[in-house]
PDB file of C-alpha atoms in Angstrom:
ATOM      1  CA  MET A   1      67.931  50.034  41.857  1.00 55.00           C
ATOM      2  CA  ASN A   2      68.848  53.443  42.938  1.00 67.00           C
ATOM      3  CA  MET A   3      70.118  54.474  46.423  1.00 71.00           C
ATOM      4  CA  GLU A   4      66.701  55.757  47.506  1.00 70.00           C
ATOM      5  CA  GLN A   5      64.931  52.634  46.531  1.00 72.00           C
ATOM      6  CA  ASN A   6      67.574  50.568  48.143  1.00 77.00           C
ATOM      7  CA  GLU A   7      67.233  52.517  51.432  1.00 79.00           C
ATOM      8  CA  ASN A   8      63.432  52.212  51.200  1.00 77.00           C
ATOM      9  CA  LEU A   9      63.816  48.381  50.772  1.00 79.00           C
ATOM     10  CA  LYS A  10      66.184  48.215  53.808  1.00 84.00           C
ATOM     11  CA  ARG A  11      63.849  50.144  55.931  1.00 84.00           C
ATOM     12  CA  GLY A  12      60.789  48.075  54.887  1.00 83.00           C
ATOM     13  CA  LEU A  13      62.653  44.712  55.371  1.00 86.00           C
ATOM     14  CA  THR A  14      63.884  45.899  58.823  1.00 89.00           C
ATOM     15  CA  SER A  15      60.409  46.778  59.844  1.00 87.00           C
ATOM     16  CA  ALA A  16      58.881  43.622  58.608  1.00 87.00           C
ATOM     17  CA  ILE A  17      61.526  41.430  60.225  1.00 91.00           C
ATOM     18  CA  GLY A  18      61.114  43.432  63.526  1.00 92.00           C
ATOM     19  CA  ALA A  19      57.314  43.064  63.441  1.00 90.00           C
ATOM     20  CA  TYR A  20      57.328  39.291  62.843  1.00 90.00           C
ATOM     21  CA  PHE A  21      60.199  38.666  65.399  1.00 94.00           C
ATOM     22  CA  LEU A  22      58.233  40.389  68.030  1.00 95.00           C
ATOM     23  CA  TRP A  23      55.002  38.521  67.168  1.00 93.00           C
ATOM     24  CA  GLY A  24      57.194  35.325  67.227  1.00 94.00           C
ATOM     25  CA  ILE A  25      58.578  35.900  70.722  1.00 96.00           C
ATOM     26  CA  LEU A  26      55.175  37.056  72.233  1.00 95.00           C
ATOM     27  CA  PRO A  27      54.579  33.680  73.775  1.00 96.00           C
ATOM     28  CA  ILE A  28      57.455  34.430  76.116  1.00 96.00           C
ATOM     29  CA  TYR A  29      55.740  37.644  77.264  1.00 96.00           C
ATOM     30  CA  TRP A  30      52.367  35.989  77.882  1.00 96.00           C
ATOM     31  CA  LYS A  31      54.101  33.235  79.860  1.00 95.00           C
ATOM     32  CA  LEU A  32      55.228  35.829  82.292  1.00 94.00           C
ATOM     33  CA  VAL A  33      51.545  36.515  83.208  1.00 95.00           C
ATOM     34  CA  SER A  34      50.367  32.979  83.012  1.00 93.00           C
ATOM     35  CA  ASN A  35      48.951  33.269  86.534  1.00 93.00           C
ATOM     36  CA  VAL A  36      46.420  35.728  85.199  1.00 95.00           C
ATOM     37  CA  SER A  37      43.285  34.643  83.291  1.00 95.00           C
ATOM     38  CA  ALA A  38      43.236  35.065  79.473  1.00 95.00           C
ATOM     39  CA  GLN A  39      40.122  37.410  79.724  1.00 95.00           C
ATOM     40  CA  GLU A  40      41.805  39.701  82.223  1.00 97.00           C
ATOM     41  CA  ILE A  41      44.976  39.838  80.119  1.00 96.00           C
ATOM     42  CA  ILE A  42      42.927  40.740  77.129  1.00 96.00           C
ATOM     43  CA  ALA A  43      41.071  43.487  79.032  1.00 97.00           C
ATOM     44  CA  HIS A  44      44.418  45.052  80.238  1.00 96.00           C
ATOM     45  CA  ARG A  45      45.893  44.639  76.656  1.00 96.00           C
ATOM     46  CA  ILE A  46      43.012  46.571  75.227  1.00 96.00           C
ATOM     47  CA  PHE A  47      42.866  49.394  77.777  1.00 97.00           C
ATOM     48  CA  TRP A  48      46.599  50.031  77.857  1.00 97.00           C
ATOM     49  CA  SER A  49      46.981  49.797  74.060  1.00 96.00           C
ATOM     50  CA  LEU A  50      44.366  52.532  73.706  1.00 96.00           C
ATOM     51  CA  LEU A  51      46.297  54.841  76.084  1.00 96.00           C
ATOM     52  CA  PHE A  52      49.454  54.102  74.135  1.00 96.00           C
ATOM     53  CA  MET A  53      47.900  54.777  70.770  1.00 95.00           C
ATOM     54  CA  LEU A  54      46.309  58.012  71.985  1.00 96.00           C
ATOM     55  CA  ALA A  55      49.848  59.001  73.141  1.00 95.00           C
ATOM     56  CA  VAL A  56      51.196  58.124  69.601  1.00 94.00           C
ATOM     57  CA  VAL A  57      48.378  60.210  67.944  1.00 95.00           C
ATOM     58  CA  ILE A  58      49.283  63.193  70.026  1.00 95.00           C
ATOM     59  CA  LEU A  59      53.122  62.903  69.903  1.00 94.00           C
ATOM     60  CA  MET A  60      53.030  62.275  66.038  1.00 92.00           C
ATOM     61  CA  ASN A  61      50.519  65.157  65.644  1.00 94.00           C
ATOM     62  CA  ARG A  62      47.918  62.871  63.965  1.00 93.00           C
ATOM     63  CA  LYS A  63      44.866  64.366  65.687  1.00 94.00           C
ATOM     64  CA  LYS A  64      43.593  66.069  62.511  1.00 94.00           C
ATOM     65  CA  GLN A  65      44.030  62.953  60.506  1.00 93.00           C
ATOM     66  CA  LEU A  66      42.183  60.841  63.102  1.00 94.00           C
ATOM     67  CA  TYR A  67      39.332  63.314  63.175  1.00 94.00           C
ATOM     68  CA  GLU A  68      38.967  63.349  59.436  1.00 94.00           C
ATOM     69  CA  GLU A  69      39.019  59.610  59.101  1.00 94.00           C
ATOM     70  CA  ILE A  70      36.437  59.164  61.858  1.00 93.00           C
ATOM     71  CA  THR A  71      34.240  61.764  60.008  1.00 94.00           C
ATOM     72  CA  GLN A  72      34.590  59.666  56.825  1.00 92.00           C
ATOM     73  CA  LEU A  73      33.669  56.553  58.698  1.00 91.00           C
ATOM     74  CA  LEU A  74      30.501  57.976  60.194  1.00 90.00           C
ATOM     75  CA  ALA A  75      29.448  58.901  56.718  1.00 92.00           C
ATOM     76  CA  ALA A  76      29.993  55.346  55.496  1.00 91.00           C
ATOM     77  CA  PRO A  77      27.973  52.761  57.450  1.00 91.00           C
ATOM     78  CA  THR A  78      29.502  49.817  55.679  1.00 92.00           C
ATOM     79  CA  LYS A  79      33.165  50.853  56.540  1.00 91.00           C
ATOM     80  CA  LEU A  80      31.999  51.415  60.103  1.00 93.00           C
ATOM     81  CA  LEU A  81      30.438  48.020  60.282  1.00 94.00           C
ATOM     82  CA  ALA A  82      33.701  46.506  58.896  1.00 92.00           C
ATOM     83  CA  LEU A  83      35.738  48.330  61.596  1.00 93.00           C
ATOM     84  CA  GLY A  84      33.419  46.982  64.272  1.00 94.00           C
ATOM     85  CA  MET A  85      33.525  43.408  63.025  1.00 95.00           C
ATOM     86  CA  GLY A  86      37.305  43.686  62.549  1.00 92.00           C
ATOM     87  CA  THR A  87      37.684  44.729  66.205  1.00 93.00           C
ATOM     88  CA  ILE A  88      35.712  41.660  67.320  1.00 95.00           C
ATOM     89  CA  PHE A  89      37.706  39.287  65.161  1.00 94.00           C
ATOM     90  CA  ILE A  90      41.190  40.600  66.446  1.00 92.00           C
ATOM     91  CA  THR A  91      39.956  40.593  69.995  1.00 94.00           C
ATOM     92  CA  LEU A  92      38.971  36.943  69.563  1.00 96.00           C
ATOM     93  CA  ASN A  93      42.312  36.302  67.872  1.00 94.00           C
ATOM     94  CA  TRP A  94      44.147  37.725  70.874  1.00 94.00           C
ATOM     95  CA  PHE A  95      42.052  35.777  73.351  1.00 96.00           C
ATOM     96  CA  ILE A  96      42.577  32.424  71.594  1.00 96.00           C
ATOM     97  CA  PHE A  97      46.337  33.060  71.286  1.00 96.00           C
ATOM     98  CA  ILE A  98      46.899  34.031  74.927  1.00 96.00           C
ATOM     99  CA  TRP A  99      44.746  31.195  76.214  1.00 96.00           C
ATOM    100  CA  ALA A 100      46.610  28.800  74.064  1.00 96.00           C
ATOM    101  CA  VAL A 101      50.017  29.946  75.025  1.00 96.00           C
ATOM    102  CA  ASN A 102      49.204  29.805  78.729  1.00 94.00           C
ATOM    103  CA  ASN A 103      47.684  26.348  78.385  1.00 95.00           C
ATOM    104  CA  ASN A 104      50.829  24.915  76.679  1.00 94.00           C
ATOM    105  CA  ARG A 105      49.671  24.900  73.158  1.00 95.00           C
ATOM    106  CA  VAL A 106      52.332  27.116  71.570  1.00 95.00           C
ATOM    107  CA  ILE A 107      52.994  24.662  68.737  1.00 94.00           C
ATOM    108  CA  GLU A 108      49.281  24.737  67.735  1.00 93.00           C
ATOM    109  CA  THR A 109      49.354  28.537  67.590  1.00 94.00           C
ATOM    110  CA  SER A 110      52.233  28.342  65.098  1.00 92.00           C
ATOM    111  CA  LEU A 111      50.274  25.914  63.043  1.00 91.00           C
ATOM    112  CA  GLY A 112      47.409  28.509  63.010  1.00 91.00           C
ATOM    113  CA  TYR A 113      49.657  31.257  61.667  1.00 90.00           C
ATOM    114  CA  TYR A 114      51.279  29.032  59.118  1.00 88.00           C
ATOM    115  CA  ILE A 115      47.802  28.292  57.494  1.00 86.00           C
ATOM    116  CA  SER A 116      46.536  31.948  58.003  1.00 85.00           C
ATOM    117  CA  PRO A 117      47.694  33.109  54.527  1.00 79.00           C
ATOM    118  CA  LEU A 118      45.929  30.178  52.836  1.00 79.00           C
ATOM    119  CA  VAL A 119      42.682  31.189  54.620  1.00 84.00           C
ATOM    120  CA  SER A 120      43.102  34.663  53.273  1.00 80.00           C
ATOM    121  CA  ILE A 121      43.194  33.138  49.810  1.00 77.00           C
ATOM    122  CA  LEU A 122      39.931  31.349  50.405  1.00 81.00           C
ATOM    123  CA  LEU A 123      38.350  34.559  51.794  1.00 84.00           C
ATOM    124  CA  GLY A 124      39.464  36.364  48.559  1.00 81.00           C
ATOM    125  CA  ILE A 125      37.721  33.825  46.516  1.00 81.00           C
ATOM    126  CA  LEU A 126      34.573  34.164  48.567  1.00 83.00           C
ATOM    127  CA  PHE A 127      34.314  37.864  48.918  1.00 83.00           C
ATOM    128  CA  PHE A 128      36.227  39.350  46.149  1.00 76.00           C
ATOM    129  CA  ARG A 129      35.772  36.581  43.429  1.00 78.00           C
ATOM    130  CA  GLU A 130      39.517  36.127  43.138  1.00 73.00           C
ATOM    131  CA  ARG A 131      40.501  33.175  41.139  1.00 77.00           C
ATOM    132  CA  LEU A 132      43.050  30.514  42.204  1.00 74.00           C
ATOM    133  CA  SER A 133      46.030  29.672  40.056  1.00 75.00           C
ATOM    134  CA  LEU A 134      47.065  26.074  39.734  1.00 78.00           C
ATOM    135  CA  GLY A 135      49.888  26.570  42.304  1.00 78.00           C
ATOM    136  CA  GLN A 136      47.510  28.215  44.821  1.00 77.00           C
ATOM    137  CA  SER A 137      44.916  25.388  44.390  1.00 83.00           C
ATOM    138  CA  ILE A 138      47.568  22.721  45.122  1.00 85.00           C
ATOM    139  CA  ALA A 139      48.770  24.835  48.148  1.00 84.00           C
ATOM    140  CA  VAL A 140      45.245  24.977  49.641  1.00 83.00           C
ATOM    141  CA  ILE A 141      44.758  21.262  49.031  1.00 89.00           C
ATOM    142  CA  LEU A 142      48.098  20.462  50.744  1.00 89.00           C
ATOM    143  CA  ALA A 143      47.373  22.693  53.729  1.00 87.00           C
ATOM    144  CA  ALA A 144      43.927  21.237  54.184  1.00 87.00           C
ATOM    145  CA  SER A 145      45.387  17.678  54.072  1.00 91.00           C
ATOM    146  CA  GLY A 146      47.798  18.670  56.793  1.00 89.00           C
ATOM    147  CA  VAL A 147      45.016  19.919  59.096  1.00 87.00           C
ATOM    148  CA  LEU A 148      42.811  16.862  58.265  1.00 87.00           C
ATOM    149  CA  TYR A 149      45.784  14.466  58.940  1.00 89.00           C
ATOM    150  CA  MET A 150      46.235  16.025  62.503  1.00 86.00           C
ATOM    151  CA  THR A 151      42.416  15.907  63.062  1.00 84.00           C
ATOM    152  CA  MET A 152      42.182  12.220  62.105  1.00 86.00           C
ATOM    153  CA  HIS A 153      45.095  11.028  64.220  1.00 84.00           C
ATOM    154  CA  PHE A 154      44.509  13.063  67.265  1.00 73.00           C
ATOM    155  CA  GLY A 155      40.760  12.342  67.181  1.00 78.00           C
ATOM    156  CA  SER A 156      39.949  15.975  67.710  1.00 79.00           C
ATOM    157  CA  VAL A 157      39.859  19.249  65.514  1.00 84.00           C
ATOM    158  CA  PRO A 158      42.885  21.511  66.053  1.00 90.00           C
ATOM    159  CA  TRP A 159      40.432  24.322  66.975  1.00 93.00           C
ATOM    160  CA  VAL A 160      43.152  26.705  68.275  1.00 94.00           C
ATOM    161  CA  ALA A 161      44.943  26.651  65.049  1.00 92.00           C
ATOM    162  CA  ILE A 162      41.806  26.881  62.935  1.00 92.00           C
ATOM    163  CA  GLY A 163      40.372  29.644  65.264  1.00 95.00           C
ATOM    164  CA  LEU A 164      43.585  31.755  65.036  1.00 94.00           C
ATOM    165  CA  ALA A 165      43.690  31.383  61.228  1.00 92.00           C
ATOM    166  CA  LEU A 166      40.071  32.230  60.705  1.00 93.00           C
ATOM    167  CA  SER A 167      39.926  35.169  63.046  1.00 94.00           C
ATOM    168  CA  PHE A 168      43.051  36.774  61.626  1.00 88.00           C
ATOM    169  CA  GLY A 169      41.960  36.123  58.120  1.00 87.00           C
ATOM    170  CA  LEU A 170      38.548  37.663  58.726  1.00 91.00           C
ATOM    171  CA  TYR A 171      40.324  40.534  60.584  1.00 89.00           C
ATOM    172  CA  GLY A 172      42.385  41.185  57.283  1.00 84.00           C
ATOM    173  CA  LEU A 173      39.181  41.026  55.285  1.00 86.00           C
ATOM    174  CA  CYS A 174      37.532  43.667  57.536  1.00 89.00           C
ATOM    175  CA  LYS A 175      40.641  45.819  57.317  1.00 83.00           C
ATOM    176  CA  LYS A 176      40.353  45.720  53.481  1.00 81.00           C
ATOM    177  CA  ARG A 177      36.873  46.867  53.691  1.00 85.00           C
ATOM    178  CA  ALA A 178      37.376  49.600  56.182  1.00 84.00           C
ATOM    179  CA  VAL A 179      40.334  51.238  54.365  1.00 80.00           C
ATOM    180  CA  LEU A 180      41.951  53.277  57.182  1.00 86.00           C
ATOM    181  CA  SER A 181      45.550  54.469  57.963  1.00 85.00           C
ATOM    182  CA  PRO A 182      47.379  52.123  60.391  1.00 84.00           C
ATOM    183  CA  ILE A 183      47.548  54.529  63.317  1.00 89.00           C
ATOM    184  CA  THR A 184      43.832  55.456  62.968  1.00 91.00           C
ATOM    185  CA  SER A 185      42.848  51.880  62.511  1.00 89.00           C
ATOM    186  CA  ILE A 186      44.624  50.562  65.704  1.00 90.00           C
ATOM    187  CA  THR A 187      43.340  53.478  67.724  1.00 93.00           C
ATOM    188  CA  LEU A 188      39.728  53.106  66.764  1.00 94.00           C
ATOM    189  CA  GLU A 189      39.836  49.219  67.257  1.00 92.00           C
ATOM    190  CA  THR A 190      41.018  49.581  70.742  1.00 94.00           C
ATOM    191  CA  LEU A 191      38.644  52.561  71.366  1.00 95.00           C
ATOM    192  CA  ILE A 192      35.588  50.565  70.334  1.00 95.00           C
ATOM    193  CA  ILE A 193      36.259  47.660  72.745  1.00 95.00           C
ATOM    194  CA  ALA A 194      37.993  49.625  75.498  1.00 96.00           C
ATOM    195  CA  PRO A 195      34.716  50.524  77.459  1.00 96.00           C
ATOM    196  CA  PHE A 196      33.883  46.811  77.844  1.00 96.00           C
ATOM    197  CA  ALA A 197      37.498  46.074  78.888  1.00 96.00           C
ATOM    198  CA  LEU A 198      37.384  48.901  81.446  1.00 96.00           C
ATOM    199  CA  LEU A 199      34.025  47.723  82.829  1.00 97.00           C
ATOM    200  CA  TYR A 200      35.391  44.275  83.364  1.00 97.00           C
ATOM    201  CA  LEU A 201      38.581  45.550  85.052  1.00 96.00           C
ATOM    202  CA  LEU A 202      36.455  47.774  87.286  1.00 96.00           C
ATOM    203  CA  TYR A 203      34.303  44.672  88.057  1.00 96.00           C
ATOM    204  CA  LEU A 204      37.416  42.596  89.008  1.00 95.00           C
ATOM    205  CA  ASN A 205      38.701  45.408  91.125  1.00 92.00           C
ATOM    206  CA  TYR A 206      35.321  45.924  92.934  1.00 92.00           C
ATOM    207  CA  TYR A 207      35.111  42.320  93.957  1.00 92.00           C
ATOM    208  CA  GLY A 208      38.916  42.069  94.766  1.00 91.00           C
ATOM    209  CA  ILE A 209      39.495  39.253  92.301  1.00 92.00           C
ATOM    210  CA  GLY A 210      41.612  41.030  89.776  1.00 91.00           C
ATOM    211  CA  SER A 211      45.430  40.460  89.413  1.00 91.00           C
ATOM    212  CA  PHE A 212      46.324  44.218  89.170  1.00 91.00           C
ATOM    213  CA  GLU A 213      48.148  45.462  92.268  1.00 83.00           C
ATOM    214  CA  SER A 214      50.298  48.556  92.609  1.00 75.00           C
ATOM    215  CA  LEU A 215      53.998  48.097  92.195  1.00 75.00           C
ATOM    216  CA  SER A 216      53.857  44.301  91.531  1.00 89.00           C
ATOM    217  CA  LEU A 217      55.727  42.737  88.583  1.00 93.00           C
ATOM    218  CA  THR A 218      52.615  41.302  87.293  1.00 93.00           C
ATOM    219  CA  SER A 219      51.041  44.601  87.092  1.00 94.00           C
ATOM    220  CA  LEU A 220      54.019  45.989  85.251  1.00 95.00           C
ATOM    221  CA  PHE A 221      53.618  43.315  82.623  1.00 96.00           C
ATOM    222  CA  LEU A 222      49.949  43.840  82.229  1.00 96.00           C
ATOM    223  CA  VAL A 223      50.601  47.633  81.611  1.00 95.00           C
ATOM    224  CA  GLY A 224      53.482  46.655  79.176  1.00 96.00           C
ATOM    225  CA  SER A 225      50.909  44.580  77.182  1.00 95.00           C
ATOM    226  CA  GLY A 226      49.579  47.915  75.841  1.00 95.00           C
ATOM    227  CA  ILE A 227      53.039  48.548  74.403  1.00 94.00           C
ATOM    228  CA  VAL A 228      53.992  45.093  72.923  1.00 94.00           C
ATOM    229  CA  THR A 229      50.625  44.970  71.179  1.00 92.00           C
ATOM    230  CA  PRO A 230      50.734  48.102  68.894  1.00 91.00           C
ATOM    231  CA  ILE A 231      54.413  48.327  68.192  1.00 92.00           C
ATOM    232  CA  PRO A 232      54.715  45.247  65.899  1.00 90.00           C
ATOM    233  CA  LEU A 233      51.359  46.345  64.203  1.00 83.00           C
ATOM    234  CA  LEU A 234      52.967  49.824  63.453  1.00 85.00           C
ATOM    235  CA  LEU A 235      56.114  48.214  62.241  1.00 87.00           C
ATOM    236  CA  PHE A 236      54.184  45.911  59.917  1.00 82.00           C
ATOM    237  CA  ALA A 237      52.231  48.843  58.623  1.00 76.00           C
ATOM    238  CA  ASN A 238      55.475  50.696  57.779  1.00 77.00           C
ATOM    239  CA  SER A 239      56.882  47.628  56.042  1.00 79.00           C
ATOM    240  CA  ALA A 240      53.749  46.974  54.009  1.00 68.00           C
ATOM    241  CA  ASN A 241      54.124  50.393  52.382  1.00 66.00           C
ATOM    242  CA  ARG A 242      57.706  49.736  51.360  1.00 74.00           C
ATOM    243  CA  LEU A 243      57.833  45.985  50.306  1.00 73.00           C
ATOM    244  CA  SER A 244      56.270  43.919  47.671  1.00 65.00           C
ATOM    245  CA  LEU A 245      53.635  41.378  48.696  1.00 58.00           C
ATOM    246  CA  THR A 246      55.993  38.514  47.646  1.00 59.00           C
ATOM    247  CA  MET A 247      58.771  39.623  50.036  1.00 67.00           C
ATOM    248  CA  LEU A 248      56.152  40.171  52.791  1.00 69.00           C
ATOM    249  CA  GLY A 249      54.827  36.710  52.092  1.00 65.00           C
ATOM    250  CA  PHE A 250      58.278  35.121  52.757  1.00 69.00           C
ATOM    251  CA  VAL A 251      59.044  37.269  55.978  1.00 80.00           C
ATOM    252  CA  GLN A 252      55.726  36.483  57.580  1.00 80.00           C
ATOM    253  CA  TYR A 253      56.704  32.912  58.321  1.00 83.00           C
ATOM    254  CA  VAL A 254      59.402  34.221  60.730  1.00 88.00           C
ATOM    255  CA  ALA A 255      56.726  34.521  63.432  1.00 91.00           C
ATOM    256  CA  PRO A 256      55.274  31.057  63.472  1.00 92.00           C
ATOM    257  CA  THR A 257      58.696  29.561  62.915  1.00 91.00           C
ATOM    258  CA  ILE A 258      59.923  31.218  66.115  1.00 94.00           C
ATOM    259  CA  SER A 259      56.808  30.127  68.019  1.00 94.00           C
ATOM    260  CA  LEU A 260      57.196  26.594  66.793  1.00 93.00           C
ATOM    261  CA  LEU A 261      60.841  26.484  68.004  1.00 94.00           C
ATOM    262  CA  LEU A 262      59.863  28.000  71.346  1.00 96.00           C
ATOM    263  CA  GLY A 263      57.218  25.510  71.826  1.00 95.00           C
ATOM    264  CA  ILE A 264      59.536  22.515  71.168  1.00 95.00           C
ATOM    265  CA  PHE A 265      62.828  23.609  72.747  1.00 95.00           C
ATOM    266  CA  LEU A 266      61.849  26.234  75.495  1.00 95.00           C
ATOM    267  CA  TYR A 267      58.526  24.856  76.591  1.00 95.00           C
ATOM    268  CA  HIS A 268      59.146  21.185  75.727  1.00 95.00           C
ATOM    269  CA  GLU A 269      55.730  20.676  74.225  1.00 95.00           C
ATOM    270  CA  PRO A 270      55.406  17.254  72.485  1.00 92.00           C
ATOM    271  CA  PHE A 271      56.290  17.214  68.792  1.00 92.00           C
ATOM    272  CA  THR A 272      55.111  13.823  67.476  1.00 91.00           C
ATOM    273  CA  THR A 273      55.303  12.105  64.223  1.00 93.00           C
ATOM    274  CA  VAL A 274      51.724  13.336  63.500  1.00 90.00           C
ATOM    275  CA  HIS A 275      52.873  16.876  64.115  1.00 91.00           C
ATOM    276  CA  ALA A 276      55.861  16.241  61.755  1.00 93.00           C
ATOM    277  CA  VAL A 277      53.710  14.978  58.918  1.00 93.00           C
ATOM    278  CA  SER A 278      51.120  17.723  59.240  1.00 91.00           C
ATOM    279  CA  PHE A 279      53.687  20.561  59.370  1.00 93.00           C
ATOM    280  CA  ALA A 280      55.468  18.988  56.380  1.00 93.00           C
ATOM    281  CA  LEU A 281      52.340  19.141  54.370  1.00 92.00           C
ATOM    282  CA  ILE A 282      51.661  22.862  55.535  1.00 88.00           C
ATOM    283  CA  TRP A 283      55.397  23.871  54.786  1.00 90.00           C
ATOM    284  CA  THR A 284      55.135  22.367  51.332  1.00 91.00           C
ATOM    285  CA  ALA A 285      51.873  24.140  50.703  1.00 86.00           C
ATOM    286  CA  LEU A 286      53.530  27.486  51.816  1.00 81.00           C
ATOM    287  CA  LEU A 287      56.481  26.788  49.475  1.00 83.00           C
ATOM    288  CA  VAL A 288      54.154  26.094  46.593  1.00 83.00           C
ATOM    289  CA  PHE A 289      52.088  29.139  47.464  1.00 77.00           C
ATOM    290  CA  SER A 290      55.186  31.331  47.599  1.00 72.00           C
ATOM    291  CA  LEU A 291      56.411  30.112  44.222  1.00 75.00           C
ATOM    292  CA  ALA A 292      52.919  30.208  42.637  1.00 68.00           C
ATOM    293  CA  ASN A 293      53.488  33.602  40.961  1.00 62.00           C
ATOM    294  CA  THR A 294      57.003  33.079  39.833  1.00 64.00           C
ATOM    295  CA  LYS A 295      57.731  32.969  36.021  1.00 60.00           C
ATOM    296  CA  LEU A 296      58.707  29.367  36.131  1.00 54.00           C
ATOM    297  CA  PHE A 297      55.621  28.227  37.834  1.00 56.00           C
ATOM    298  CA  LEU A 298      53.402  30.382  35.552  1.00 56.00           C
ATOM    299  CA  ARG A 299      55.058  28.842  32.507  1.00 63.00           C
ATOM    300  CA  SER A 300      54.563  25.378  33.832  1.00 58.00           C
ATOM    301  CA  GLU A 301      50.830  26.156  34.429  1.00 55.00           C
ATOM    302  CA  ILE A 302      50.481  27.420  30.850  1.00 62.00           C
ATOM    303  CA  LEU A 303      52.115  24.292  29.501  1.00 60.00           C
ATOM    304  CA  LEU A 304      49.849  22.097  31.605  1.00 59.00           C
ATOM    305  CA  GLN A 305      46.762  24.046  30.286  1.00 62.00           C
ATOM    306  CA  LYS A 306      47.932  23.561  26.677  1.00 60.00           C
ATOM    307  CA  PHE A 307      48.550  19.860  27.293  1.00 56.00           C
ATOM    308  CA  SER A 308      45.023  19.306  28.712  1.00 60.00           C
ATOM    309  CA  MET A 309      43.498  21.128  25.707  1.00 64.00           C
ATOM    310  CA  LEU A 310      45.397  18.832  23.381  1.00 60.00           C
ATOM    311  CA  LEU A 311      44.122  15.797  25.313  1.00 55.00           C
ATOM    312  CA  LYS A 312      40.572  16.965  25.014  1.00 59.00           C
ATOM    313  CA  ASP A 313      40.983  17.478  21.299  1.00 59.00           C
ATOM    314  CA  HIS A 314      42.052  13.853  20.892  1.00 57.00           C
ATOM    315  CA  ILE A 315      39.472  12.210  23.061  1.00 56.00           C
TER     316      ILE A 315
END
C-alpha cells in the first residue's frame, strides 16, 4: 500500500469512526430536550437541518451541482419517487429513535441498529434478486431467532427495534434507487419535508404551545439539532468513498454498542437475561455475517456443497 492509499484509508476510517461515534452518543443529546415532544423535536430537526445544508451548499460552492442533480431528478420520475419515499422513511426513523430515547428505551434502539444490516440483506434479495451465501443465511436465521426469543419472553413485539431497522433499511434502498451525491441528497430530503415541519412549528407558536423560546437553553439545543443531524451523515458519505464495505461493516457496530452501554450504565435501563440471550444471538449473527465473505468461510461453504452433492449421489 503506497502513502496516498494509506492516507486515504486513514481519512476514511477517521470519518467512519467519527460518524458512528456521533450516532452512538446522540441519545445523550435528545435526553437534553426530553421535555419536548418527539414530533416537535423532529420538526425543529428538519427545519434547522435544511438551513445548515443550504449554508453548506453555498460555502462549498455546490450550487451548480445541486441545480444539475435536481434537473436530472425532474427528468426521472422513478428517482424522484425514490427520493420522496426515502424522505418519509428517514423521518419515520428519526421520530421512532427520538421517541424511544426519551421514553427510556435506548437499549431497544441499539437492538434495532444491530439488526439493520441484516434487514438490508433481505431487502437486497427482494428488490435486487441478490442471493444469500450460506454464512449470510445462518446470520439471518440467528438474528431472527434473537428477535423472536425476545418477543416470546416479553410477550410483545420489540416494535421500536423492528421499526428502526425497517425504516433505515428502506431508506438505504431508496438512496440506492435515487443515486444522488451526499450533499444534494441530504439537502433535498430536508427540503421536501421542511414545509410541513415549518407549518407545524408555526401552528405551535400560534397557539402558544411550542417549546421554542428566545434565549432559552432548550431553544439552543433545538437549533443545534440541525447541526448534529447532517454532520455524521456527511462524515459517513466521506468514509463510504474511501473504505471497503467490509471495513465499513465492522465500524458500523460502534454506534449501537455505544447506545447499548449508555442505556445500561448511564440511564440504568433494565438489561435482563432475556436481553442477554437475544443480544448474544444477534451478536453471533453479526459475527457470522461479517466473516461470511472471508476466504476461510467461502472455502468451508464450497466443501459443504461438495459434501452434500456426494451424499445425494449415494442416496
